[in-house]
mmCIF file of C-alpha atoms in Angstrom:
data_model
loop_
_atom_site.group_PDB
_atom_site.id
_atom_site.type_symbol
_atom_site.label_atom_id
_atom_site.label_comp_id
_atom_site.label_asym_id
_atom_site.label_seq_id
_atom_site.Cartn_x
_atom_site.Cartn_y
_atom_site.Cartn_z
ATOM 1 C CA THR K 1 0.163 0.172 0.042
ATOM 2 C CA VAL K 2 2.907 2.426 0.844
ATOM 3 C CA SER K 3 4.121 1.792 -3.150
ATOM 4 C CA ALA K 4 0.471 2.188 -4.376
ATOM 5 C CA TRP K 5 0.182 5.688 -2.421
ATOM 6 C CA MET K 6 3.650 6.665 -3.583
ATOM 7 C CA MET K 7 2.608 5.947 -7.163
ATOM 8 C CA GLY K 8 -0.550 8.513 -6.733
ATOM 9 C CA SER K 9 -2.962 5.711 -5.317
ATOM 10 C CA LYS K 10 -6.282 7.082 -3.384
ATOM 11 C CA ALA K 11 -7.495 3.858 -2.383
ATOM 12 C CA GLN K 12 -8.922 3.641 1.092
ATOM 13 C CA GLU K 13 -7.410 1.276 3.412
ATOM 14 C CA TRP K 14 -9.020 -1.322 5.981
ATOM 15 C CA GLU K 15 -6.171 -2.672 7.627
ATOM 16 C CA CYS K 16 -6.401 -6.366 8.899
ATOM 17 C CA THR K 17 -4.351 -7.980 11.504
ATOM 18 C CA THR K 18 -6.305 -10.803 12.132
ATOM 19 C CA TYR K 19 -8.405 -13.118 9.932
ATOM 20 C CA GLY K 20 -11.504 -11.891 11.703
ATOM 21 C CA ASP K 21 -10.418 -8.494 10.615
ATOM 22 C CA VAL K 22 -10.885 -9.587 6.979
ATOM 23 C CA ILE K 23 -14.158 -11.387 7.921
ATOM 24 C CA ASP K 24 -15.345 -7.921 9.224
ATOM 25 C CA ALA K 25 -14.420 -6.213 6.120
ATOM 26 C CA TYR K 26 -16.145 -9.049 4.095
ATOM 27 C CA THR K 27 -19.156 -8.629 5.763
ATOM 28 C CA TYR K 28 -19.185 -5.129 5.967
ATOM 29 C CA LEU K 29 -19.017 -4.766 1.869
ATOM 30 C CA ARG K 30 -21.796 -7.382 1.470
ATOM 31 C CA ASP K 31 -24.130 -5.941 3.649
ATOM 32 C CA GLY K 32 -23.912 -2.492 2.041
ATOM 33 C CA GLY K 33 -20.628 -1.043 2.290
ATOM 34 C CA ILE K 34 -19.905 -0.914 -1.569
ATOM 35 C CA GLU K 35 -22.884 1.518 -2.064
ATOM 36 C CA GLU K 36 -21.885 3.581 1.040
ATOM 37 C CA LEU K 37 -18.272 3.865 0.033
ATOM 38 C CA GLY K 38 -19.519 3.879 -3.654
ATOM 39 C CA LEU K 39 -16.700 1.163 -4.448
ATOM 40 C CA THR K 40 -16.074 -0.317 -7.891
ATOM 41 C CA TRP K 41 -12.755 -2.138 -6.983
ATOM 42 C CA VAL K 42 -11.668 -4.008 -3.822
ATOM 43 C CA PHE K 43 -8.547 -5.676 -3.423
ATOM 44 C CA ILE K 44 -7.020 -7.922 -1.028
ATOM 45 C CA ASP K 45 -3.237 -7.337 -0.374
ATOM 46 C CA ASN K 46 -2.154 -10.106 -0.221
ATOM 47 C CA ILE K 47 -4.001 -13.283 -0.257
ATOM 48 C CA SER K 48 -0.370 -15.031 1.058
ATOM 49 C CA GLU K 49 -0.966 -13.559 4.114
ATOM 50 C CA VAL K 50 -4.543 -13.920 4.483
ATOM 51 C CA GLN K 51 -3.587 -17.715 4.759
ATOM 52 C CA GLU K 52 -1.185 -16.711 7.444
ATOM 53 C CA LEU K 53 -3.831 -15.338 9.251
ATOM 54 C CA ALA K 54 -6.050 -18.191 8.775
ATOM 55 C CA LYS K 55 -3.311 -20.326 10.112
ATOM 56 C CA GLY K 56 -2.666 -18.306 13.340
ATOM 57 C CA THR K 57 -6.595 -18.018 13.968
ATOM 58 C CA ASN K 58 -6.484 -22.241 13.965
ATOM 59 C CA ILE K 59 -3.733 -22.375 16.086
ATOM 60 C CA GLU K 60 -5.226 -19.989 18.716
ATOM 61 C CA LEU K 61 -8.528 -22.112 18.288
ATOM 62 C CA GLU K 62 -6.393 -25.196 18.774
ATOM 63 C CA ARG K 63 -4.618 -23.824 21.606
ATOM 64 C CA LYS K 64 -7.899 -22.790 23.690
ATOM 65 C CA ARG K 65 -8.541 -26.950 23.610
ATOM 66 C CA ASN K 66 -5.134 -27.717 24.112
ATOM 67 C CA PRO K 67 -2.722 -24.924 26.071
ATOM 68 C CA ALA K 68 0.398 -27.563 25.335
ATOM 69 C CA ILE K 69 0.023 -27.017 21.607
ATOM 70 C CA ASP K 70 3.015 -25.346 20.377
ATOM 71 C CA LEU K 71 2.459 -21.677 19.138
ATOM 72 C CA PHE K 72 4.632 -21.968 15.954
ATOM 73 C CA VAL K 73 4.089 -25.337 14.768
ATOM 74 C CA PRO K 74 0.882 -25.570 13.141
ATOM 75 C CA SER K 75 -0.975 -29.105 12.744
ATOM 76 C CA GLN K 76 -1.821 -30.992 9.390
ATOM 77 C CA ALA K 77 -5.078 -30.133 10.488
ATOM 78 C CA ASN K 78 -4.673 -26.659 11.049
ATOM 79 C CA TYR K 79 -2.968 -26.584 7.316
ATOM 80 C CA GLN K 80 -6.161 -28.155 5.773
ATOM 81 C CA ARG K 81 -8.658 -26.074 7.615
ATOM 82 C CA SER K 82 -6.316 -22.988 6.480
ATOM 83 C CA GLN K 83 -6.688 -23.832 3.027
ATOM 84 C CA ASN K 84 -10.046 -24.759 3.223
ATOM 85 C CA MET K 85 -11.089 -21.335 4.710
ATOM 86 C CA LEU K 86 -8.863 -19.604 2.109
ATOM 87 C CA LEU K 87 -10.621 -21.221 -0.778
ATOM 88 C CA ALA K 88 -13.911 -20.303 0.618
ATOM 89 C CA LEU K 89 -13.377 -16.525 1.475
ATOM 90 C CA VAL K 90 -11.847 -16.445 -2.172
ATOM 91 C CA LYS K 91 -15.559 -17.459 -3.642
ATOM 92 C CA GLN K 92 -17.190 -14.898 -1.083
ATOM 93 C CA PHE K 93 -15.372 -11.967 -1.974
ATOM 94 C CA ASN K 94 -15.670 -12.996 -6.033
ATOM 95 C CA ASP K 95 -19.420 -12.965 -5.429
ATOM 96 C CA LEU K 96 -19.539 -9.658 -4.245
ATOM 97 C CA PRO K 97 -21.060 -6.829 -6.724
ATOM 98 C CA VAL K 98 -17.574 -5.493 -7.388
ATOM 99 C CA ASN K 99 -14.601 -5.829 -9.149
ATOM 100 C CA VAL K 100 -12.066 -7.593 -7.052
ATOM 101 C CA GLY K 101 -8.000 -7.874 -7.209
ATOM 102 C CA TYR K 102 -5.766 -10.097 -5.305
ATOM 103 C CA THR K 103 -1.985 -9.394 -5.193
ATOM 104 C CA ALA K 104 -0.065 -12.704 -3.717
ATOM 105 C CA TRP K 105 3.245 -13.395 -2.697
ATOM 106 C CA GLN K 106 5.346 -15.399 -5.437
ATOM 107 C CA GLN K 107 6.436 -19.060 -5.531
ATOM 108 C CA THR K 108 8.363 -21.557 -7.439
ATOM 109 C CA ASN K 109 6.887 -24.872 -8.202
ATOM 110 C CA GLU K 110 7.512 -27.761 -10.437
ATOM 111 C CA ASP K 111 5.107 -29.416 -13.178
ATOM 112 C CA SER K 112 4.952 -33.136 -13.772
ATOM 113 C CA GLU K 113 7.916 -32.720 -16.185
ATOM 114 C CA GLY K 114 10.132 -31.125 -13.603
ATOM 115 C CA HIS K 115 9.617 -27.606 -15.229
ATOM 116 C CA GLU K 116 9.672 -25.075 -12.598
ATOM 117 C CA TYR K 117 6.889 -22.329 -12.867
ATOM 118 C CA PHE K 118 5.584 -19.302 -10.744
ATOM 119 C CA ALA K 119 2.740 -19.496 -8.843
ATOM 120 C CA PRO K 120 0.543 -17.493 -6.268
ATOM 121 C CA GLY K 121 2.201 -17.960 -2.695
ATOM 122 C CA ILE K 122 -0.376 -20.071 -1.382
ATOM 123 C CA HIS K 123 0.579 -23.447 0.557
ATOM 124 C CA GLY K 124 -1.246 -26.494 0.001
ATOM 125 C CA GLN K 125 -1.490 -29.613 -1.966
ATOM 126 C CA LYS K 126 2.103 -29.484 -3.655
ATOM 127 C CA GLY K 127 0.600 -26.236 -5.302
ATOM 128 C CA GLN K 128 -2.946 -27.347 -6.196
ATOM 129 C CA ILE K 129 -4.613 -24.784 -3.922
ATOM 130 C CA ALA K 130 -2.987 -21.801 -5.407
ATOM 131 C CA GLN K 131 -3.996 -23.230 -8.964
ATOM 132 C CA MET K 132 -7.636 -23.344 -7.545
ATOM 133 C CA VAL K 133 -7.478 -19.882 -6.335
ATOM 134 C CA ALA K 134 -5.967 -18.784 -9.780
ATOM 135 C CA GLY K 135 -8.854 -20.721 -11.369
ATOM 136 C CA TYR K 136 -11.486 -18.889 -9.673
ATOM 137 C CA MET K 137 -10.328 -15.540 -11.285
ATOM 138 C CA ASN K 138 -10.887 -14.312 -14.824
ATOM 139 C CA VAL K 139 -7.425 -12.612 -15.175
ATOM 140 C CA VAL K 140 -3.906 -13.905 -13.803
ATOM 141 C CA GLY K 141 -0.942 -11.758 -14.390
ATOM 142 C CA TYR K 142 2.711 -12.336 -13.023
ATOM 143 C CA GLY K 143 4.550 -9.262 -12.667
ATOM 144 C CA GLU K 144 8.340 -8.254 -12.579
ATOM 145 C CA VAL K 145 10.333 -5.139 -13.004
ATOM 146 C CA VAL K 146 12.946 -4.876 -16.285
ATOM 147 C CA ALA K 147 15.071 -2.203 -16.610
ATOM 148 C CA ASP K 148 14.974 -0.718 -20.355
ATOM 149 C CA GLU K 149 18.488 0.314 -22.097
ATOM 150 C CA ALA K 150 18.730 3.677 -20.246
ATOM 151 C CA GLY K 151 18.191 1.652 -16.926
ATOM 152 C CA VAL K 152 14.757 2.813 -16.524
ATOM 153 C CA ASP K 153 12.724 0.223 -14.436
ATOM 154 C CA HIS K 154 9.297 -0.707 -16.126
ATOM 155 C CA ARG K 155 6.613 -2.980 -14.554
ATOM 156 C CA VAL K 156 5.852 -5.836 -16.868
ATOM 157 C CA ILE K 157 2.764 -8.233 -16.256
ATOM 158 C CA TRP K 158 2.799 -11.444 -18.043
ATOM 159 C CA PHE K 159 -0.933 -12.851 -19.139
ATOM 160 C CA SER K 160 0.279 -16.061 -20.991
ATOM 161 C CA GLN K 161 1.743 -19.152 -20.568
ATOM 162 C CA THR K 162 5.058 -18.274 -21.258
ATOM 163 C CA GLY K 163 8.515 -19.944 -20.185
ATOM 164 C CA PRO K 164 7.801 -19.945 -15.820
ATOM 165 C CA PHE K 165 4.673 -17.507 -15.803
ATOM 166 C CA ARG K 166 1.332 -18.912 -15.912
ATOM 167 C CA GLY K 167 -1.108 -16.138 -16.531
ATOM 168 C CA LYS K 168 -4.420 -16.234 -18.281
ATOM 169 C CA ASP K 169 -7.016 -13.839 -19.551
ATOM 170 C CA ARG K 170 -10.456 -15.006 -20.118
ATOM 171 C CA PHE K 171 -11.491 -11.970 -22.130
ATOM 172 C CA ASN K 172 -8.699 -12.477 -24.494
ATOM 173 C CA ALA K 173 -8.010 -8.596 -24.375
ATOM 174 C CA LEU K 174 -4.611 -8.165 -22.740
ATOM 175 C CA GLY K 175 -2.201 -9.970 -24.950
ATOM 176 C CA LYS K 176 0.863 -11.699 -23.935
ATOM 177 C CA LYS K 177 2.124 -9.153 -21.291
ATOM 178 C CA ARG K 178 1.763 -5.532 -20.862
ATOM 179 C CA THR K 179 4.252 -2.839 -19.809
ATOM 180 C CA ASP K 180 3.451 -0.318 -17.266
ATOM 181 C CA LEU K 181 -0.345 -1.362 -17.000
ATOM 182 C CA THR K 182 -2.334 0.213 -14.488
ATOM 183 C CA MET K 183 -5.524 -0.917 -13.197
ATOM 184 C CA PRO K 184 -7.949 1.865 -14.931
ATOM 185 C CA LYS K 185 -5.911 1.072 -18.208
ATOM 186 C CA MET K 186 -6.596 -2.637 -17.865
ATOM 187 C CA LYS K 187 -10.305 -2.287 -17.179
ATOM 188 C CA SER K 188 -10.549 0.147 -20.459
ATOM 189 C CA ILE K 189 -8.994 -2.669 -22.435
ATOM 190 C CA ILE K 190 -11.108 -5.218 -21.218
ATOM 191 C CA ASP K 191 -14.245 -3.108 -21.092
ATOM 192 C CA GLY K 192 -13.558 -2.225 -24.943
ATOM 193 C CA ALA K 193 -13.139 -6.248 -25.614
ATOM 194 C CA ILE K 194 -16.576 -6.742 -24.051
ATOM 195 C CA ALA K 195 -18.160 -4.134 -25.717
ATOM 196 C CA LYS K 196 -16.785 -5.256 -29.068
ATOM 197 C CA ARG K 197 -18.215 -9.093 -28.712
ATOM 198 C CA LYS K 198 -21.658 -7.803 -27.270
ATOM 199 C CA ALA K 199 -21.728 -5.436 -30.806
ATOM 200 C CA GLU K 200 -21.075 -8.801 -32.704
ATOM 201 C CA LEU K 201 -23.555 -10.933 -30.960
ATOM 202 C CA ALA K 202 -26.468 -7.932 -31.283
ATOM 203 C CA THR K 203 -25.489 -7.631 -35.205
ATOM 204 C CA PRO K 204 -27.940 -9.881 -37.091
ATOM 205 C CA ALA K 205 -26.005 -12.228 -39.315
ATOM 206 C CA ARG K 206 -26.654 -11.483 -43.189
ATOM 207 C CA THR K 207 -27.981 -14.385 -45.137
ATOM 208 C CA THR K 208 -27.579 -13.699 -49.148
ATOM 209 C CA THR K 209 -28.984 -15.984 -51.933
ATOM 210 C CA LYS K 210 -27.456 -16.352 -55.153
ATOM 211 C CA ALA K 211 -28.596 -17.820 -58.248
ATOM 212 C CA ALA K 212 -26.637 -20.639 -59.591
ATOM 213 C CA PRO K 213 -25.669 -19.581 -63.101
ATOM 214 C CA VAL K 214 -27.719 -21.258 -65.886
ATOM 215 C CA ARG K 215 -25.591 -22.594 -69.109
ATOM 216 C CA ARG K 216 -27.631 -23.118 -72.045
ATOM 217 C CA ARG K 217 -26.752 -25.391 -74.566
ATOM 218 C CA THR K 218 -26.670 -24.723 -78.312
ATOM 219 C CA THR K 219 -26.847 -27.629 -80.785
ATOM 220 C CA THR K 220 -26.182 -27.433 -84.411
ATOM 221 C CA ALA K 221 -28.070 -29.825 -86.583
ATOM 222 C CA THR K 222 -26.736 -30.304 -90.483
ATOM 223 C CA ARG K 223 -29.209 -31.958 -92.633
ATOM 224 C CA LYS K 224 -26.800 -33.702 -95.503
ATOM 225 C CA LYS K 225 -28.325 -33.324 -98.397
ATOM 226 C CA ALA K 226 -28.908 -36.508 -100.861
#
């Protein structure tokens, strides 16, 4: 949020230090907060930390039942519960009547062929939970900072499966990658693609019927005189 503020963002911030705070924020938005604040976007920054908050909440619950449980050694059940809590929370936020975005830390996984690829930093099932979260999204981008020939840094976001990147774009509007893309620009590009597609569907298809050419035969008869 500090870097966003330095770049001119005027977004309102709801600081969440516990998983309960995240639930409180969701409940407020669900019960009229979106309309009250006039929001068009809600961002979770970041979803990796939300999972950590869920894990901490579960440890507290376990320690209430058994004070001997180590505060810093989560159980297997804790991990599984935290994963399910995160999946449920993402679905709930995605159901809100507003655009929802998520940031995440980055982790490196391996596919079935041993190739490394980047994924959201979400723990669980050897990368499957991260893939499920990404599957709930319409757009997934992986960002990196790249310096140009003059040494000026640019933010590049990949929206395609290229090398170690596993991006996607269900709107088929953003292309392979974008440089120095902002959220307003991205929304404008996607809105344009949606409007174009709607216009195509609204335009009735033209049906034309062409008459087949008719070839007339010309017969010349010659009567041979006796």
